[in-house]
Coordinates of C-alpha atoms in Angstrom, one line a residue:
X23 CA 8.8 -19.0 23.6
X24 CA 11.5 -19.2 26.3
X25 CA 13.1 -22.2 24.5
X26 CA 13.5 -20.1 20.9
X27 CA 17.1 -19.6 19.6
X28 CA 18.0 -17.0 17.5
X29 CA 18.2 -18.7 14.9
X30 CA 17.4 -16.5 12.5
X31 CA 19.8 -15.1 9.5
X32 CA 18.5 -11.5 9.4
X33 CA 21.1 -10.7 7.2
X34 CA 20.0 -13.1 4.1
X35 CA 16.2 -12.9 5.2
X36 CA 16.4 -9.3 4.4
X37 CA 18.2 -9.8 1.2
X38 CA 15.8 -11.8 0.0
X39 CA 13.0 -9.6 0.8
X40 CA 14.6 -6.8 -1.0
X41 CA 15.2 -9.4 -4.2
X42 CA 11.8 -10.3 -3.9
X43 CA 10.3 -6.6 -3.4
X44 CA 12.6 -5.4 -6.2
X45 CA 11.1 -7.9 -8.5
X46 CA 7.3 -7.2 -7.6
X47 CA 8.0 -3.5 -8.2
X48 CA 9.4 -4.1 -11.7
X49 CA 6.2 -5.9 -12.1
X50 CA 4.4 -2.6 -11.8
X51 CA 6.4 -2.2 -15.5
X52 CA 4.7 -4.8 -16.6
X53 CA 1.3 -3.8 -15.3
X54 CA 1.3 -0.7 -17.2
X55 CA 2.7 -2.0 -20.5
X56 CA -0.3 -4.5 -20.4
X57 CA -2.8 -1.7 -20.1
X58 CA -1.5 0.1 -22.9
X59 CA -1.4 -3.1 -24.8
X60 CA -5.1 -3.8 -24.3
X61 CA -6.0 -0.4 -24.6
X62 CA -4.9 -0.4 -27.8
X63 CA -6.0 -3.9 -28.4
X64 CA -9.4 -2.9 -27.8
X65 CA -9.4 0.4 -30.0
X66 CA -7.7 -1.5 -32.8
X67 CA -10.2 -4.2 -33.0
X68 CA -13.1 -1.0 -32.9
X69 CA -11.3 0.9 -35.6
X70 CA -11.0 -2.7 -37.6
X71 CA -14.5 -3.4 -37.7
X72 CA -16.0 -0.3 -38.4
X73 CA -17.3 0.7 -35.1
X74 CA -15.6 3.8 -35.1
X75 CA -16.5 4.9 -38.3
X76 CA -14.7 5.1 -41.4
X77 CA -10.7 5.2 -40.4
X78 CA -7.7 4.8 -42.9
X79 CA -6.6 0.9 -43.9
X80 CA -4.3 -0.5 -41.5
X81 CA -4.6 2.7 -39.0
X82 CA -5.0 0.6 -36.6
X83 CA -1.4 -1.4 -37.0
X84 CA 0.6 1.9 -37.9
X85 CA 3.5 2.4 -35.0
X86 CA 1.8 6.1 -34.7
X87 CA -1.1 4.7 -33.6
X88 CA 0.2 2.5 -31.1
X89 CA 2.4 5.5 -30.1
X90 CA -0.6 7.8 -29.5
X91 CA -2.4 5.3 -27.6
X92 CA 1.0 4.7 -25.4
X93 CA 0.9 8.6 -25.1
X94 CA -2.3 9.3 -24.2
X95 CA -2.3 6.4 -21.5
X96 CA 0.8 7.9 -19.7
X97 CA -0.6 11.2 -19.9
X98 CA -4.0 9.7 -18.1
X99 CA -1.8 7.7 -15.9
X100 CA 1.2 10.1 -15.0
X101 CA -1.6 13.0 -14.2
X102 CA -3.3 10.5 -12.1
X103 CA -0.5 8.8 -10.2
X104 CA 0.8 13.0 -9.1
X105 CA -2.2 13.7 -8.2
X106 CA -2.3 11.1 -5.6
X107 CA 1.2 11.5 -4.6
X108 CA 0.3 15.3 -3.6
X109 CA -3.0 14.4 -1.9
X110 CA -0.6 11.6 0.4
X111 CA 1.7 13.6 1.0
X112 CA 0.0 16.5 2.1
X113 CA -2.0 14.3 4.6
X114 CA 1.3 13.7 6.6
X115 CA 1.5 11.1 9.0
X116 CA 0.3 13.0 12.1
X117 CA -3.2 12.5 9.7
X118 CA -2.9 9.6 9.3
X119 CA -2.6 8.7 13.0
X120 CA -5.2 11.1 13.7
X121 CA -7.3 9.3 11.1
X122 CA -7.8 6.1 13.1
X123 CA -8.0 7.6 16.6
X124 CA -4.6 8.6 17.7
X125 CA -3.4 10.0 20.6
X126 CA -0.5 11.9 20.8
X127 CA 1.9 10.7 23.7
X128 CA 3.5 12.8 26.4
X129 CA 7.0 11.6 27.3
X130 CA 6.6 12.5 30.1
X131 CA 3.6 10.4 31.1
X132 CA 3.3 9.0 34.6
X133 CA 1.5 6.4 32.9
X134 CA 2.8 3.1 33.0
X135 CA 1.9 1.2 29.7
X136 CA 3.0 4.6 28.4
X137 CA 6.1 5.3 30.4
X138 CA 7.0 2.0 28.8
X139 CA 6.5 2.7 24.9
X140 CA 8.4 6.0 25.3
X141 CA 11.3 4.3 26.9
X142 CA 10.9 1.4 24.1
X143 CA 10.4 3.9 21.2
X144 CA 13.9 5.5 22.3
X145 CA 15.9 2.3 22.5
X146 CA 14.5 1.5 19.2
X147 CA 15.7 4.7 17.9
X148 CA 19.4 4.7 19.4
X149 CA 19.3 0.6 17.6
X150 CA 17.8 1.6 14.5
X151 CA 20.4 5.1 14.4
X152 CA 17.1 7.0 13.6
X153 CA 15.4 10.3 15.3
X154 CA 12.7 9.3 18.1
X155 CA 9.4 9.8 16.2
X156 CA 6.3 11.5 17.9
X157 CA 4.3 8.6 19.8
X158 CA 1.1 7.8 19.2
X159 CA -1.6 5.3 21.7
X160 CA -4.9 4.6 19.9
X161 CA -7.2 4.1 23.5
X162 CA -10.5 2.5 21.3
X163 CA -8.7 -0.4 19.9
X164 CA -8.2 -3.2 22.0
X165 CA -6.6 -5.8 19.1
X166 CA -2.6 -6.0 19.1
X167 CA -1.4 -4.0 16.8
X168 CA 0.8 -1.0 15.6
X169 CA 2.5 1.2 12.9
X170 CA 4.8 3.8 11.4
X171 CA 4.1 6.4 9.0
X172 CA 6.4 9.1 7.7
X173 CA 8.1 9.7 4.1
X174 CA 11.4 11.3 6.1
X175 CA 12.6 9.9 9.4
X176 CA 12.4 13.1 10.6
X177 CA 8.8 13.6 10.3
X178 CA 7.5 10.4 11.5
X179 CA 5.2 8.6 14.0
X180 CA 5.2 5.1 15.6
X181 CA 1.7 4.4 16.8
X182 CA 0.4 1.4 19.4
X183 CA -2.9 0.7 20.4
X184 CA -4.4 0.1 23.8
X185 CA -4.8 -3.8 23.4
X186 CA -0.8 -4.1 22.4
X187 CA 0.5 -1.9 25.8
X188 CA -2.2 -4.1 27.7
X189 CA -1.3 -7.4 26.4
X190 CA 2.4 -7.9 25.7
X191 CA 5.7 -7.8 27.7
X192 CA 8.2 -5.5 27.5
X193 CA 10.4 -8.0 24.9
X194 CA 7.1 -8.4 22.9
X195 CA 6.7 -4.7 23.0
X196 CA 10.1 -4.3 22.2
X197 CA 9.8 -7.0 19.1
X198 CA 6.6 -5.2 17.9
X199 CA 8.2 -1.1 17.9
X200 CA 11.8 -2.3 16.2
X201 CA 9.8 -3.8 13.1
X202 CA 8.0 -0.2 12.9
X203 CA 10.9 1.0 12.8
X204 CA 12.5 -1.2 10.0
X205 CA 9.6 0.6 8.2
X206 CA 11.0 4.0 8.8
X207 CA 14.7 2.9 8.0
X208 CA 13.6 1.1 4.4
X209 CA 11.4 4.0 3.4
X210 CA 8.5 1.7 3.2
X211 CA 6.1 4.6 3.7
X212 CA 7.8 6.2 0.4
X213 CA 7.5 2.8 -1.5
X214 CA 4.1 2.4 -0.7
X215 CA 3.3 6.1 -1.4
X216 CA 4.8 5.7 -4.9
X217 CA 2.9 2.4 -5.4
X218 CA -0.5 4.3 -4.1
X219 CA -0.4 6.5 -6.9
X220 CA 0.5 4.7 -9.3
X221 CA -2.3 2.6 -8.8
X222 CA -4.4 5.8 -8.7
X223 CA -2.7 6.6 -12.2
X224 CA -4.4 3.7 -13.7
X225 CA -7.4 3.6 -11.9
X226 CA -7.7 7.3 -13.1
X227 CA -7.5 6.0 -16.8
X228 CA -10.7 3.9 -15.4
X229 CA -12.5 6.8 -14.6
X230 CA -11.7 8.2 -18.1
X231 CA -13.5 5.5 -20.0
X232 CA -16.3 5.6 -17.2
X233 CA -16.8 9.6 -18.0
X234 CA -17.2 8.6 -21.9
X235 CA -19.1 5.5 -22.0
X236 CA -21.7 7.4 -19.6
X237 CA -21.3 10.4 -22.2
X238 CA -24.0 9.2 -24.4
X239 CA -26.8 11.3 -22.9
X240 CA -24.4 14.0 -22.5
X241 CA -23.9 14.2 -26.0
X242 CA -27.6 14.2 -26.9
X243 CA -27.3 17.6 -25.5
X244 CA -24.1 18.8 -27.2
X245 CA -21.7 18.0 -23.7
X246 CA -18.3 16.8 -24.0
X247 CA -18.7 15.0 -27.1
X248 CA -16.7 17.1 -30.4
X249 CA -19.3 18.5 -33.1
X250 CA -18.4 15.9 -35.4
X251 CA -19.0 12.5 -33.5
X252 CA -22.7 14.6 -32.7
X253 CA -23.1 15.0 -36.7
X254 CA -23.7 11.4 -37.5
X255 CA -26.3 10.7 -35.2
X256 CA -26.7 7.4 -32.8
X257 CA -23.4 6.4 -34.9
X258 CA -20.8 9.0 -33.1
X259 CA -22.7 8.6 -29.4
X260 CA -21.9 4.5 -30.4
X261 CA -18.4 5.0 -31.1
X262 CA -17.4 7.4 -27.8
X263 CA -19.3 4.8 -25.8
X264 CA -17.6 1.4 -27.0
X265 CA -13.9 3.4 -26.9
X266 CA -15.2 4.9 -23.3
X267 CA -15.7 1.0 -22.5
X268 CA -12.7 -0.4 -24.0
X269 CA -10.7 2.1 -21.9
X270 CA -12.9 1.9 -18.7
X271 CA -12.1 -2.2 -18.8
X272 CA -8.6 -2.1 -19.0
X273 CA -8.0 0.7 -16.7
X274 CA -9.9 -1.6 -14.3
X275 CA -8.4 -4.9 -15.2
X276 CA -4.7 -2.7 -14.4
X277 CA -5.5 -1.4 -11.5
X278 CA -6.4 -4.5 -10.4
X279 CA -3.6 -6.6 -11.3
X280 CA -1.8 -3.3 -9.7
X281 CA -3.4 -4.0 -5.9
X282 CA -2.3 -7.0 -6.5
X283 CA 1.0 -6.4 -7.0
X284 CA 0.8 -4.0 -4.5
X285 CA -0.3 -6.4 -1.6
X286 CA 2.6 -8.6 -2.5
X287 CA 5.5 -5.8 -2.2
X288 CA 3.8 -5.3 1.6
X289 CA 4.1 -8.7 2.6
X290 CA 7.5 -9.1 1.2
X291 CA 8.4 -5.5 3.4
X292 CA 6.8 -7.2 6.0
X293 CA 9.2 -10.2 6.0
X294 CA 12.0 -7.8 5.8
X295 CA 10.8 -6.0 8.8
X296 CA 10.6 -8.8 10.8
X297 CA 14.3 -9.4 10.0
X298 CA 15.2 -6.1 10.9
X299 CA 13.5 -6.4 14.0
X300 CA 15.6 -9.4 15.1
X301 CA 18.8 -6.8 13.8
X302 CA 17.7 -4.7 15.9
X303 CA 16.9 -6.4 19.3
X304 CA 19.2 -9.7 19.0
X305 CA 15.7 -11.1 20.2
X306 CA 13.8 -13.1 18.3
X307 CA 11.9 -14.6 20.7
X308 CA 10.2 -10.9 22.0
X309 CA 8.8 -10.4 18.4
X310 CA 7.5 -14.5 18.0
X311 CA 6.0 -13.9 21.4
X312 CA 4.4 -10.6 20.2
X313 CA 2.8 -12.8 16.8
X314 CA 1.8 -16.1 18.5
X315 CA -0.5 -13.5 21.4
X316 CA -2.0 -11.6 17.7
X317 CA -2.4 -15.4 16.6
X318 CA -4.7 -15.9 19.4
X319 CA -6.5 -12.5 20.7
X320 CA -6.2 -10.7 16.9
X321 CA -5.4 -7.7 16.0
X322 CA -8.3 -6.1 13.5
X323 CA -9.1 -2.4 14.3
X324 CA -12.4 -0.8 15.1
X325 CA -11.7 2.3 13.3
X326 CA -13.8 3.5 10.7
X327 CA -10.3 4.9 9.5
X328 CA -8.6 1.5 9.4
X329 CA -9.4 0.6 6.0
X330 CA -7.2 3.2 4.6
X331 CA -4.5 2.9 6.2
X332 CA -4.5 -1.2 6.7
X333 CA -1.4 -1.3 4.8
X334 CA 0.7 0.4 7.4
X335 CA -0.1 -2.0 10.2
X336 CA 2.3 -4.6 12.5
X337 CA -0.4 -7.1 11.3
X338 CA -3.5 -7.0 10.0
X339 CA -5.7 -4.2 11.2
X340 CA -9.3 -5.6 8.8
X341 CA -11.4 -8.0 10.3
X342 CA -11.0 -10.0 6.5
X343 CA -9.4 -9.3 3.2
X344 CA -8.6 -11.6 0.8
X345 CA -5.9 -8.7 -0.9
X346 CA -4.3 -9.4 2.2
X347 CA -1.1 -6.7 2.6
X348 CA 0.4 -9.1 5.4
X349 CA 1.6 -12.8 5.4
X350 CA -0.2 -15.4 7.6
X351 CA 1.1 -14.8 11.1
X352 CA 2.5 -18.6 11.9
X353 CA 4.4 -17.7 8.5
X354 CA 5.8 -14.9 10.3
X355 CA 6.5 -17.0 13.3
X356 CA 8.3 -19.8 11.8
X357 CA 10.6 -17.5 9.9
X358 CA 11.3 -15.3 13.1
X359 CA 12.0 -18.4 15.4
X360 CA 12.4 -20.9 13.4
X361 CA 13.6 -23.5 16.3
X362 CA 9.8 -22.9 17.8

């Protein structure tokens, strides 16, 4: 890596990582229109046919109708989506460190490896013009890796595990803690908070049409079905069940096309912290170095924690995912040091 030149345009690389990640999140937009559209799609064709019992000609094409359906999915959606954002939120990031093993870090440490993050974590902090975060060491994981949580740079952590102190240089070190902190400075934590729930808004409209296409048996006993879908028999239990279905498939078919969405928006913040990294350090070799050593020893987690929080990682903390939230690391090479 000694032969690298910073080569690098941080300056356009994270301008068009913010393009692209603005784009993607409009997509969410999209996302959501198309569940209502097949939401609708799906109760229109029911109502057309007769499956739902007798309904007024050409209810199903009146703008009311489409307007109720719209309605009722953003009340679903928008319920779901704040719950989430409360339940995040609340967690905090100190929970979110804890959650995969974390150790809280004494400044003060005669350690070595540790003496060396907290000195690293402070430079970081003067380059990035942000407060020094509490400092986290996760001792159980010996793969390369690392991450920033917190919605407020004030309230933050910047978390490393054992394998990454162990394995890299101070300049890879470096590299690895000022794209953590590119996090923090972008509010990525926020963005992906906001994209959590509203994932969790649509895959709440999911559960919805799970709860009333199971509700048959319920209704044999008189349980969340209305009195007048119980009246006509195996007719009424019909109806709730196909409309439970309709709903339950394109809740799931927009949640997933949400993930998906979702995964792309990370790698894009992931290019755009890689810039920033190079901003911060004026050393793009430190952070190259840090990927090719990932590239060779890896950098998945042990953690039975990691899972949920994969998203917030330097790299990629799974063993395999093929929603991958990161790009391929010699992708992230080549654009960090693009003279290697």
């Amino acid at each position: 890596m000694a032969g690298a030149r910073a080569t690098m345009d941080f300056f356009a690389a994270q301008a068009a990582a913010r393009r692209r990640t603005g784009a993607l999140v409009g997509a969410f937009a999209l996302a959501w229109l198309g569940t209502v559209a097949l939401v609708w799609a799906a109760l229109a064709l029911l109502l057309q046919s007769g499956a739902l019992g007798v309904a007024p000609r050409g209810l199903a094409l009146a703008p009311g109708f489409l307007a109720a359906v719209a309605a009722g999915v953003t009340l679903v959606t928008a319920g779901g989506s704040a719950f989430q954002a409360v339940r995040l939120a609340r967690e905090g990031p100190h929970a979110i460190a804890a959650m995969v093993g974390g150790v809280p870090v004494d400044r003060a440490s005669l350690d070595p490896g540790e003496r060396r993050l907290v000195n690293v974590v402070e430079e970081m902090a003067i380059a990035s013009g942000l407060p020094v975060p509490a400092i986290y060491v996760l001792p159980g994981e010996g793969g390369i890796n690392a991450f920033a949580a917190g919605f407020t740079p004030d309230r933050a952590v910047v978390a490393v595990t054992r394998g990454a102190l162990e394995a890299l240089d101070r300049d890879e070190l470096q590299g690895v803690v000022a794209h953590e902190f590119s996090h923090l400075l972008n509010a990525d934590a926020k963005l992906n908070l906001r994209l959590v729930a509203l994932i969790g808004g649509i895959t709440a409209l999911a559960l919805v049409g799970r709860t009333l296409a199971r509700g048959h048996s319920h209704a044999e006993r008189g349980l969340g079905v209305p009195r007048r879908l119980r009246g006509g028999g195996g007719r009424g239990r019909l109806a709730v069940v196909l409309a439970g279905l309709a709903i339950w498939t394109a809740g799931a078919i927009g949640a997933f096309f949400g993930r998906v969405i979702r995964a792309a928006v990370s790698r894009q913040r992931e290019f755009l912290a890689d810039a920033a990294a190079v901003q911060f350090t004026r050393n793009p070799d430190g952070l190259a170095g840090a990927l090719a050593k990932i590239a060779e020893r890896g950098s998945a987690l042990v953690s039975a924690g990691a899972p949920e929080v994969s998203h917030f990682f330097f790299a990629n903390g799974l063993a395999s995912s093929w929603l991958a939230t990161h790009p391929p690391i010699h992708d992230r090479i080549r654009r960090t040091a693009p003279g290697v």
